[in-house]
Amino acid sequence: AKKSRRGSFVMFSSEMGSDIRERVRLLQSLRSAVESERLFIVYQPQINLNSGKVVGMEALIRWRNEDGTFVPPDRFIPLAEASGMIVAIGDWVLRMACHELVRLQALGLADLRMSVNVSQIQFRHPEFLDKLNAALLDTGISPRCLELEITESVAMEDADFMLETLHLVRELGISIAIDDFGTGYSSLSQLRQLPIDRLKIDRAFVSEIQDGASGGHIASMVIELGRNLNLTVIAEGIEDEKQAQRLRELGCHEGQGYLYARPMTPPLLKEWLQARDH
Ligand code: C2E
Ligand code: CA
Ligand code: CA
Ligand code: CA
C-alpha cells in the first residue's frame, strides 16, 4: 500500500490483494468494537530511576474480542489511522485518561503525570487543538499533568506545521514527549528547534542492554543528547534490574517497563499506586 502524506492509504498494489479482505474484516470488527465498547485503556507506571518514585503513567489502548482474545494495538492502530477512525478513538483515549487522572488525584494520589499517545493523523487534524482544550475543560485536569507522546518521525515531518502546533500545545501548559526516539533520523539541529520536554528511548534500544556495561550504545547516545538539550529522558521496556542500573549510570532520568509494572486496568493501577504509596 502506498501511503499519502497524511498517512491514509491511497491505493493498493495488486500483490496486496489477499491482504485487503483481512483488513476490511478487521476494520469492520474494529467499528463494532468501538460501538459495543470493547476498547479499554490500561495504564503503565513511569518511575524516577534515582528516587524510585512513581512520576506518572502512560495510557495504552486495548481491544478485547467477544471471545476473550486480544487484538494488539500494533495491529489495529495502523488500520484506525488509515480509516480515519483514530481521530475519534484518540479523542476518547485522551478523555478517558484525563478522567482517570482526576479520579486518582481525588484519592490523594497527587503529582502524577498522564501520558497519552497521539497519532499523526490525530495530531494533524484541524480540530485537534479544540478537542484538546475541550478535554481539559470537561475533565478539569490540570494541563501541567498532561503529556502527549508523539513519535520521532511525526515530529520531524512538515517542520513548520509541527513547530506551530507543538508551540500551541505547550502554550496550553501541556508537555510533549518524543516517542520511539532513536528509530528516526532527526538531526541535532532539527531536535533543538522543537519545543519538547522529554525524549523516550524506544524499548528496542533498552533490550540491547544485556550484561550491564556493554551494549546500549544508542540508549547512551540518546541520554547524552537529551541531557545536553536539557530534556528529561525516559526509557521504556525496562525488564530487569541490570538494565535499570545501567540506565541510571548513564544518567537516564525515568523509566517504565515490566520490571516495575505491566500496564494495568484502573482498579489494579489504583491498588498498585496505593500499595506503593509513590
Ligand atoms: P509505544 O507507545 O512505544 O508503547 C510501548 C509498548 O511497550 C506498549 O505496547 C507497552 O505495553 C509495551 N511495554 C511496556 N513495557 C514493556 C516491557 O518491559 N517489555 C515489553 N516487551 N514491552 C513493554 P502496547 O501497549 O502493545 O502498544 C503498542 C503500540 O501501540 C504503542 O507503542 C503505541 O505506538 C500504540 N498505542 C497504544 N495505545 C495507543 C493509543 O491510545 N493511541 C495511539 N495513537 N497509539 C497507541
Ligand atoms: Ca508511547
Ligand atoms: Ca510506538
Ligand atoms: Ca516504543
GROMACS .gro file of C-alpha atoms and ligand atoms in nm:
model
  327
    1ALA     CA    1   0.000   0.000   0.000
    2LYS     CA    2   0.119   0.345  -0.076
    3LYS     CA    3   0.095   0.599   0.195
    4SER     CA    4  -0.013   0.953   0.119
    5ARG     CA    5   0.145   1.242   0.303
    6ARG     CA    6  -0.138   1.243   0.554
    7GLY     CA    7  -0.082   0.877   0.614
    8SER     CA    8  -0.401   0.743   0.462
    9PHE     CA    9  -0.387   0.458   0.218
   10VAL     CA   10  -0.450   0.591  -0.127
   11MET     CA   11  -0.406   0.277  -0.331
   12PHE     CA   12  -0.333  -0.088  -0.301
   13SER     CA   13  -0.094  -0.272  -0.523
   14SER     CA   14  -0.221  -0.598  -0.668
   15GLU     CA   15   0.010  -0.824  -0.469
   16MET     CA   16  -0.158  -0.696  -0.156
   17GLY     CA   17  -0.499  -0.811  -0.277
   18SER     CA   18  -0.513  -1.110  -0.045
   19ASP     CA   19  -0.446  -0.879   0.243
   20ILE     CA   20  -0.736  -0.650   0.168
   21ARG     CA   21  -1.015  -0.882   0.273
   22GLU     CA   22  -0.839  -0.940   0.603
   23ARG     CA   23  -0.803  -0.565   0.655
   24VAL     CA   24  -1.165  -0.500   0.572
   25ARG     CA   25  -1.274  -0.768   0.816
   26LEU     CA   26  -1.056  -0.627   1.091
   27LEU     CA   27  -1.183  -0.277   1.020
   28GLN     CA   28  -1.544  -0.393   1.045
   29SER     CA   29  -1.481  -0.561   1.377
   30LEU     CA   30  -1.297  -0.252   1.500
   31ARG     CA   31  -1.608  -0.047   1.419
   32SER     CA   32  -1.828  -0.281   1.613
   33ALA     CA   33  -1.573  -0.298   1.896
   34VAL     CA   34  -1.596   0.080   1.927
   35GLU     CA   35  -1.975   0.069   1.919
   36SER     CA   36  -2.006  -0.206   2.176
   37GLU     CA   37  -1.735  -0.054   2.394
   38ARG     CA   38  -1.489  -0.339   2.373
   39LEU     CA   39  -1.199  -0.097   2.377
   40PHE     CA   40  -1.048  -0.006   2.709
   41ILE     CA   41  -0.738   0.155   2.848
   42VAL     CA   42  -0.460   0.023   3.067
   43TYR     CA   43  -0.203   0.233   3.244
   44GLN     CA   44   0.167   0.164   3.290
   45PRO     CA   45   0.353   0.346   3.568
   46GLN     CA   46   0.661   0.554   3.499
   47ILE     CA   47   0.934   0.572   3.762
   48ASN     CA   48   1.205   0.817   3.857
   49LEU     CA   49   1.514   0.595   3.827
   50ASN     CA   50   1.700   0.767   4.107
   51SER     CA   51   1.435   0.809   4.373
   52GLY     CA   52   1.229   0.506   4.271
   53LYS     CA   53   0.918   0.720   4.296
   54VAL     CA   54   0.627   0.696   4.056
   55VAL     CA   55   0.614   1.005   3.838
   56GLY     CA   56   0.327   0.919   3.611
   57MET     CA   57   0.176   0.667   3.377
   58GLU     CA   58   0.119   0.601   3.011
   59ALA     CA   59  -0.227   0.526   2.875
   60LEU     CA   60  -0.228   0.227   2.637
   61ILE     CA   61  -0.532   0.114   2.446
   62ARG     CA   62  -0.662  -0.245   2.447
   63TRP     CA   63  -0.915  -0.426   2.233
   64ARG     CA   64  -1.077  -0.740   2.366
   65ASN     CA   65  -1.287  -0.952   2.132
   66GLU     CA   66  -1.611  -1.114   2.236
   67ASP     CA   67  -1.427  -1.448   2.256
   68GLY     CA   68  -1.182  -1.302   2.505
   69THR     CA   69  -0.887  -1.277   2.266
   70PHE     CA   70  -0.698  -0.952   2.227
   71VAL     CA   71  -0.606  -0.765   1.914
   72PRO     CA   72  -0.273  -0.590   1.975
   73PRO     CA   73  -0.262  -0.212   1.917
   74ASP     CA   74   0.025  -0.253   1.672
   75ARG     CA   75  -0.227  -0.430   1.450
   76PHE     CA   76  -0.533  -0.213   1.478
   77ILE     CA   77  -0.387   0.135   1.532
   78PRO     CA   78  -0.245   0.148   1.176
   79LEU     CA   79  -0.587   0.044   1.049
   80ALA     CA   80  -0.762   0.302   1.264
   81GLU     CA   81  -0.521   0.559   1.121
   82ALA     CA   82  -0.578   0.455   0.761
   83SER     CA   83  -0.955   0.469   0.804
   84GLY     CA   84  -0.958   0.795   0.998
   85MET     CA   85  -1.118   0.624   1.298
   86ILE     CA   86  -0.812   0.712   1.503
   87VAL     CA   87  -0.942   1.068   1.536
   88ALA     CA   88  -1.246   0.958   1.738
   89ILE     CA   89  -1.060   0.678   1.917
   90GLY     CA   90  -0.772   0.907   2.007
   91ASP     CA   91  -1.009   1.171   2.141
   92TRP     CA   92  -1.179   0.905   2.352
   93VAL     CA   93  -0.844   0.782   2.490
   94LEU     CA   94  -0.747   1.138   2.576
   95ARG     CA   95  -1.069   1.198   2.768
   96MET     CA   96  -1.065   0.866   2.948
   97ALA     CA   97  -0.705   0.919   3.053
   98CYS     CA   98  -0.777   1.270   3.181
   99HIS     CA   99  -1.077   1.142   3.377
  100GLU     CA  100  -0.866   0.865   3.525
  101LEU     CA  101  -0.602   1.107   3.643
  102VAL     CA  102  -0.865   1.329   3.805
  103ARG     CA  103  -1.004   1.022   3.986
  104LEU     CA  104  -0.658   0.925   4.111
  105GLN     CA  105  -0.593   1.278   4.231
  106ALA     CA  106  -0.921   1.272   4.422
  107LEU     CA  107  -0.785   0.968   4.609
  108GLY     CA  108  -0.488   1.174   4.718
  109LEU     CA  109  -0.251   1.035   4.456
  110ALA     CA  110  -0.115   1.373   4.357
  111ASP     CA  111   0.175   1.486   4.141
  112LEU     CA  112   0.129   1.223   3.877
  113ARG     CA  113   0.159   1.282   3.507
  114MET     CA  114  -0.064   1.124   3.247
  115SER     CA  115   0.099   1.046   2.912
  116VAL     CA  116  -0.122   0.988   2.612
  117ASN     CA  117  -0.011   0.861   2.271
  118VAL     CA  118  -0.122   1.082   1.986
  119SER     CA  119  -0.107   0.953   1.632
  120GLN     CA  120  -0.001   1.175   1.348
  121ILE     CA  121  -0.345   1.173   1.183
  122GLN     CA  122  -0.497   1.287   1.509
  123PHE     CA  123  -0.233   1.549   1.575
  124ARG     CA  124  -0.271   1.698   1.227
  125HIS     CA  125  -0.648   1.702   1.237
  126PRO     CA  126  -0.777   2.063   1.211
  127GLU     CA  127  -0.987   2.021   1.525
  128PHE     CA  128  -0.714   1.869   1.738
  129LEU     CA  129  -0.640   2.178   1.946
  130ASP     CA  130  -1.010   2.245   2.004
  131LYS     CA  131  -1.059   1.888   2.118
  132LEU     CA  132  -0.758   1.910   2.344
  133ASN     CA  133  -0.895   2.227   2.501
  134ALA     CA  134  -1.238   2.073   2.542
  135ALA     CA  135  -1.089   1.766   2.711
  136LEU     CA  136  -0.904   1.990   2.957
  137LEU     CA  137  -1.215   2.191   3.035
  138ASP     CA  138  -1.458   1.899   3.057
  139THR     CA  139  -1.239   1.685   3.281
  140GLY     CA  140  -1.087   1.965   3.486
  141ILE     CA  141  -0.741   1.813   3.457
  142SER     CA  142  -0.451   2.050   3.509
  143PRO     CA  143  -0.266   2.083   3.178
  144ARG     CA  144   0.062   2.059   3.371
  145CYS     CA  145  -0.022   1.697   3.447
  146LEU     CA  146  -0.086   1.603   3.087
  147GLU     CA  147   0.176   1.488   2.840
  148LEU     CA  148   0.136   1.396   2.476
  149GLU     CA  149   0.362   1.135   2.319
  150ILE     CA  150   0.427   1.181   1.951
  151THR     CA  151   0.670   0.971   1.754
  152GLU     CA  152   1.001   1.100   1.629
  153SER     CA  153   0.907   1.059   1.263
  154VAL     CA  154   0.588   1.262   1.312
  155ALA     CA  155   0.768   1.540   1.493
  156MET     CA  156   1.021   1.580   1.214
  157GLU     CA  157   0.780   1.575   0.923
  158ASP     CA  158   0.645   1.904   0.788
  159ALA     CA  159   0.854   2.108   1.028
  160ASP     CA  160   0.667   2.437   1.003
  161PHE     CA  161   0.327   2.293   1.078
  162MET     CA  162   0.463   2.076   1.359
  163LEU     CA  163   0.652   2.362   1.519
  164GLU     CA  164   0.344   2.579   1.524
  165THR     CA  165   0.117   2.310   1.664
  166LEU     CA  166   0.372   2.199   1.923
  167HIS     CA  167   0.410   2.557   2.041
  168LEU     CA  168   0.034   2.594   2.073
  169VAL     CA  169   0.009   2.271   2.271
  170ARG     CA  170   0.283   2.387   2.503
  171GLU     CA  171   0.119   2.725   2.547
  172LEU     CA  172  -0.172   2.535   2.697
  173GLY     CA  173   0.071   2.407   2.959
  174ILE     CA  174   0.080   2.052   2.826
  175SER     CA  175   0.416   1.880   2.791
  176ILE     CA  176   0.544   1.685   2.494
  177ALA     CA  177   0.749   1.367   2.476
  178ILE     CA  178   0.910   1.233   2.162
  179ASP     CA  179   0.823   0.864   2.147
  180ASP     CA  180   1.028   0.584   1.992
  181PHE     CA  181   1.326   0.813   1.992
  182GLY     CA  182   1.630   0.672   1.814
  183THR     CA  183   1.429   0.496   1.547
  184GLY     CA  184   1.419   0.801   1.318
  185TYR     CA  185   1.687   1.016   1.168
  186SER     CA  186   1.642   1.353   1.326
  187SER     CA  187   1.945   1.574   1.339
  188LEU     CA  188   2.059   1.767   1.639
  189SER     CA  189   1.967   2.095   1.472
  190GLN     CA  190   1.613   1.973   1.399
  191LEU     CA  191   1.574   1.845   1.750
  192ARG     CA  192   1.688   2.157   1.929
  193GLN     CA  193   1.427   2.362   1.743
  194LEU     CA  194   1.140   2.156   1.878
  195PRO     CA  195   0.954   2.280   2.186
  196ILE     CA  196   0.961   1.949   2.375
  197ASP     CA  197   1.015   1.825   2.729
  198ARG     CA  198   1.115   1.464   2.709
  199LEU     CA  199   1.282   1.202   2.491
  200LYS     CA  200   1.156   0.849   2.516
  201ILE     CA  201   1.409   0.578   2.431
  202ASP     CA  202   1.246   0.301   2.233
  203ARG     CA  203   1.238  -0.036   2.400
  204ALA     CA  204   1.444  -0.191   2.118
  205PHE     CA  205   1.745   0.006   2.245
  206VAL     CA  206   1.679  -0.078   2.607
  207SER     CA  207   1.670  -0.451   2.530
  208GLU     CA  208   2.021  -0.418   2.381
  209ILE     CA  209   2.149  -0.352   2.730
  210GLN     CA  210   2.217  -0.714   2.818
  211ASP     CA  211   2.507  -0.758   3.052
  212GLY     CA  212   2.528  -0.427   3.226
  213ALA     CA  213   2.835  -0.248   3.099
  214SER     CA  214   2.833  -0.335   2.729
  215GLY     CA  215   2.556  -0.280   2.477
  216GLY     CA  216   2.309   0.003   2.486
  217HIS     CA  217   2.515   0.236   2.272
  218ILE     CA  218   2.213   0.403   2.120
  219ALA     CA  219   2.049   0.441   2.460
  220SER     CA  220   2.365   0.600   2.584
  221MET     CA  221   2.374   0.844   2.292
  222VAL     CA  222   2.010   0.940   2.335
  223ILE     CA  223   2.062   1.006   2.706
  224GLU     CA  224   2.361   1.227   2.636
  225LEU     CA  225   2.175   1.412   2.364
  226GLY     CA  226   1.876   1.466   2.588
  227ARG     CA  227   2.087   1.586   2.876
  228ASN     CA  228   2.272   1.831   2.651
  229LEU     CA  229   1.942   1.974   2.533
  230ASN     CA  230   1.807   1.993   2.888
  231LEU     CA  231   1.539   1.737   2.820
  232THR     CA  232   1.424   1.465   3.053
  233VAL     CA  233   1.499   1.118   2.919
  234ILE     CA  234   1.274   0.821   2.985
  235ALA     CA  235   1.349   0.462   2.885
  236GLU     CA  236   1.067   0.222   2.800
  237GLY     CA  237   1.067  -0.156   2.815
  238ILE     CA  238   1.295  -0.198   3.118
  239GLU     CA  239   1.267  -0.564   3.208
  240ASP     CA  240   1.548  -0.628   3.453
  241GLU     CA  241   1.747  -0.458   3.723
  242LYS     CA  242   2.071  -0.466   3.519
  243GLN     CA  243   1.913  -0.254   3.251
  244ALA     CA  244   1.777  -0.014   3.512
  245GLN     CA  245   2.119   0.007   3.679
  246ARG     CA  246   2.297   0.075   3.351
  247LEU     CA  247   2.043   0.339   3.251
  248ARG     CA  248   2.084   0.508   3.589
  249GLU     CA  249   2.463   0.510   3.543
  250LEU     CA  250   2.421   0.666   3.200
  251GLY     CA  251   2.212   0.944   3.354
  252CYS     CA  252   1.868   0.841   3.232
  253HIS     CA  253   1.607   1.014   3.448
  254GLU     CA  254   1.300   0.796   3.421
  255GLY     CA  255   1.191   0.450   3.319
  256GLN     CA  256   0.899   0.223   3.261
  257GLY     CA  257   0.873  -0.146   3.194
  258TYR     CA  258   0.777  -0.488   3.325
  259LEU     CA  259   1.048  -0.461   3.593
  260TYR     CA  260   0.824  -0.209   3.766
  261ALA     CA  261   0.478  -0.289   3.643
  262ARG     CA  262   0.279  -0.412   3.346
  263PRO     CA  263   0.010  -0.188   3.205
  264MET     CA  264  -0.289  -0.219   3.443
  265THR     CA  265  -0.663  -0.160   3.441
  266PRO     CA  266  -0.780   0.132   3.659
  267PRO     CA  267  -0.872  -0.078   3.968
  268LEU     CA  268  -0.536  -0.257   3.961
  269LEU     CA  269  -0.349   0.066   3.899
  270LYS     CA  270  -0.521   0.226   4.196
  271GLU     CA  271  -0.426  -0.067   4.421
  272TRP     CA  272  -0.071  -0.071   4.291
  273LEU     CA  273  -0.026   0.302   4.349
  274GLN     CA  274  -0.177   0.291   4.695
  275ALA     CA  275   0.032  -0.009   4.799
  276ARG     CA  276   0.343   0.161   4.674
  277ASP     CA  277   0.249   0.495   4.826
  278HIS     CA  278   0.456   0.654   4.548
  279C2E     P1  279   0.459   0.255   2.245
  279C2E     O1  280   0.393   0.387   2.263
  279C2E     O2  281   0.604   0.257   2.208
  279C2E     O3  282   0.432   0.176   2.380
  279C2E     C1  283   0.523   0.088   2.441
  279C2E     C2  284   0.482  -0.057   2.426
  279C2E     O4  285   0.572  -0.139   2.501
  279C2E     C3  286   0.343  -0.090   2.480
  279C2E     O5  287   0.289  -0.190   2.394
  279C2E     C4  288   0.374  -0.149   2.618
  279C2E     O6  289   0.270  -0.232   2.667
  279C2E     C5  290   0.498  -0.224   2.587
  279C2E     N1  291   0.583  -0.247   2.704
  279C2E     C6  292   0.594  -0.171   2.815
  279C2E     N2  293   0.689  -0.221   2.898
  279C2E     C7  294   0.738  -0.331   2.839
  279C2E     C8  295   0.841  -0.426   2.875
  279C2E     O7  296   0.905  -0.418   2.979
  279C2E     N3  297   0.866  -0.526   2.786
  279C2E     C9  298   0.798  -0.537   2.668
  279C2E     N4  299   0.829  -0.639   2.588
  279C2E     N5  300   0.702  -0.449   2.630
  279C2E    C10  301   0.674  -0.347   2.715
  279C2E     P2  302   0.137  -0.190   2.352
  279C2E     O8  303   0.054  -0.149   2.470
  279C2E     O9  304   0.110  -0.320   2.285
  279C2E    O10  305   0.129  -0.072   2.246
  279C2E    C11  306   0.195  -0.081   2.123
  279C2E    C12  307   0.193   0.049   2.049
  279C2E    O11  308   0.059   0.083   2.012
  279C2E    C13  309   0.241   0.168   2.133
  279C2E    O12  310   0.381   0.170   2.131
  279C2E    C14  311   0.178   0.283   2.059
  279C2E    O13  312   0.256   0.319   1.947
  279C2E    C15  313   0.046   0.223   2.011
  279C2E     N6  314  -0.062   0.265   2.101
  279C2E    C16  315  -0.106   0.211   2.216
  279C2E     N7  316  -0.210   0.282   2.268
  279C2E    C17  317  -0.232   0.385   2.183
  279C2E    C18  318  -0.325   0.495   2.180
  279C2E    O14  319  -0.409   0.517   2.268
  279C2E     N8  320  -0.314   0.582   2.072
  279C2E    C19  321  -0.222   0.564   1.973
  279C2E     N9  322  -0.218   0.652   1.873
  279C2E    N10  323  -0.133   0.463   1.975
  279C2E    C20  324  -0.137   0.375   2.078
  280CA      CA  325   0.419   0.570   2.379
  281CA      CA  326   0.515   0.337   1.907
  282CA      CA  327   0.825   0.233   2.155
   0.00000   0.00000   0.00000
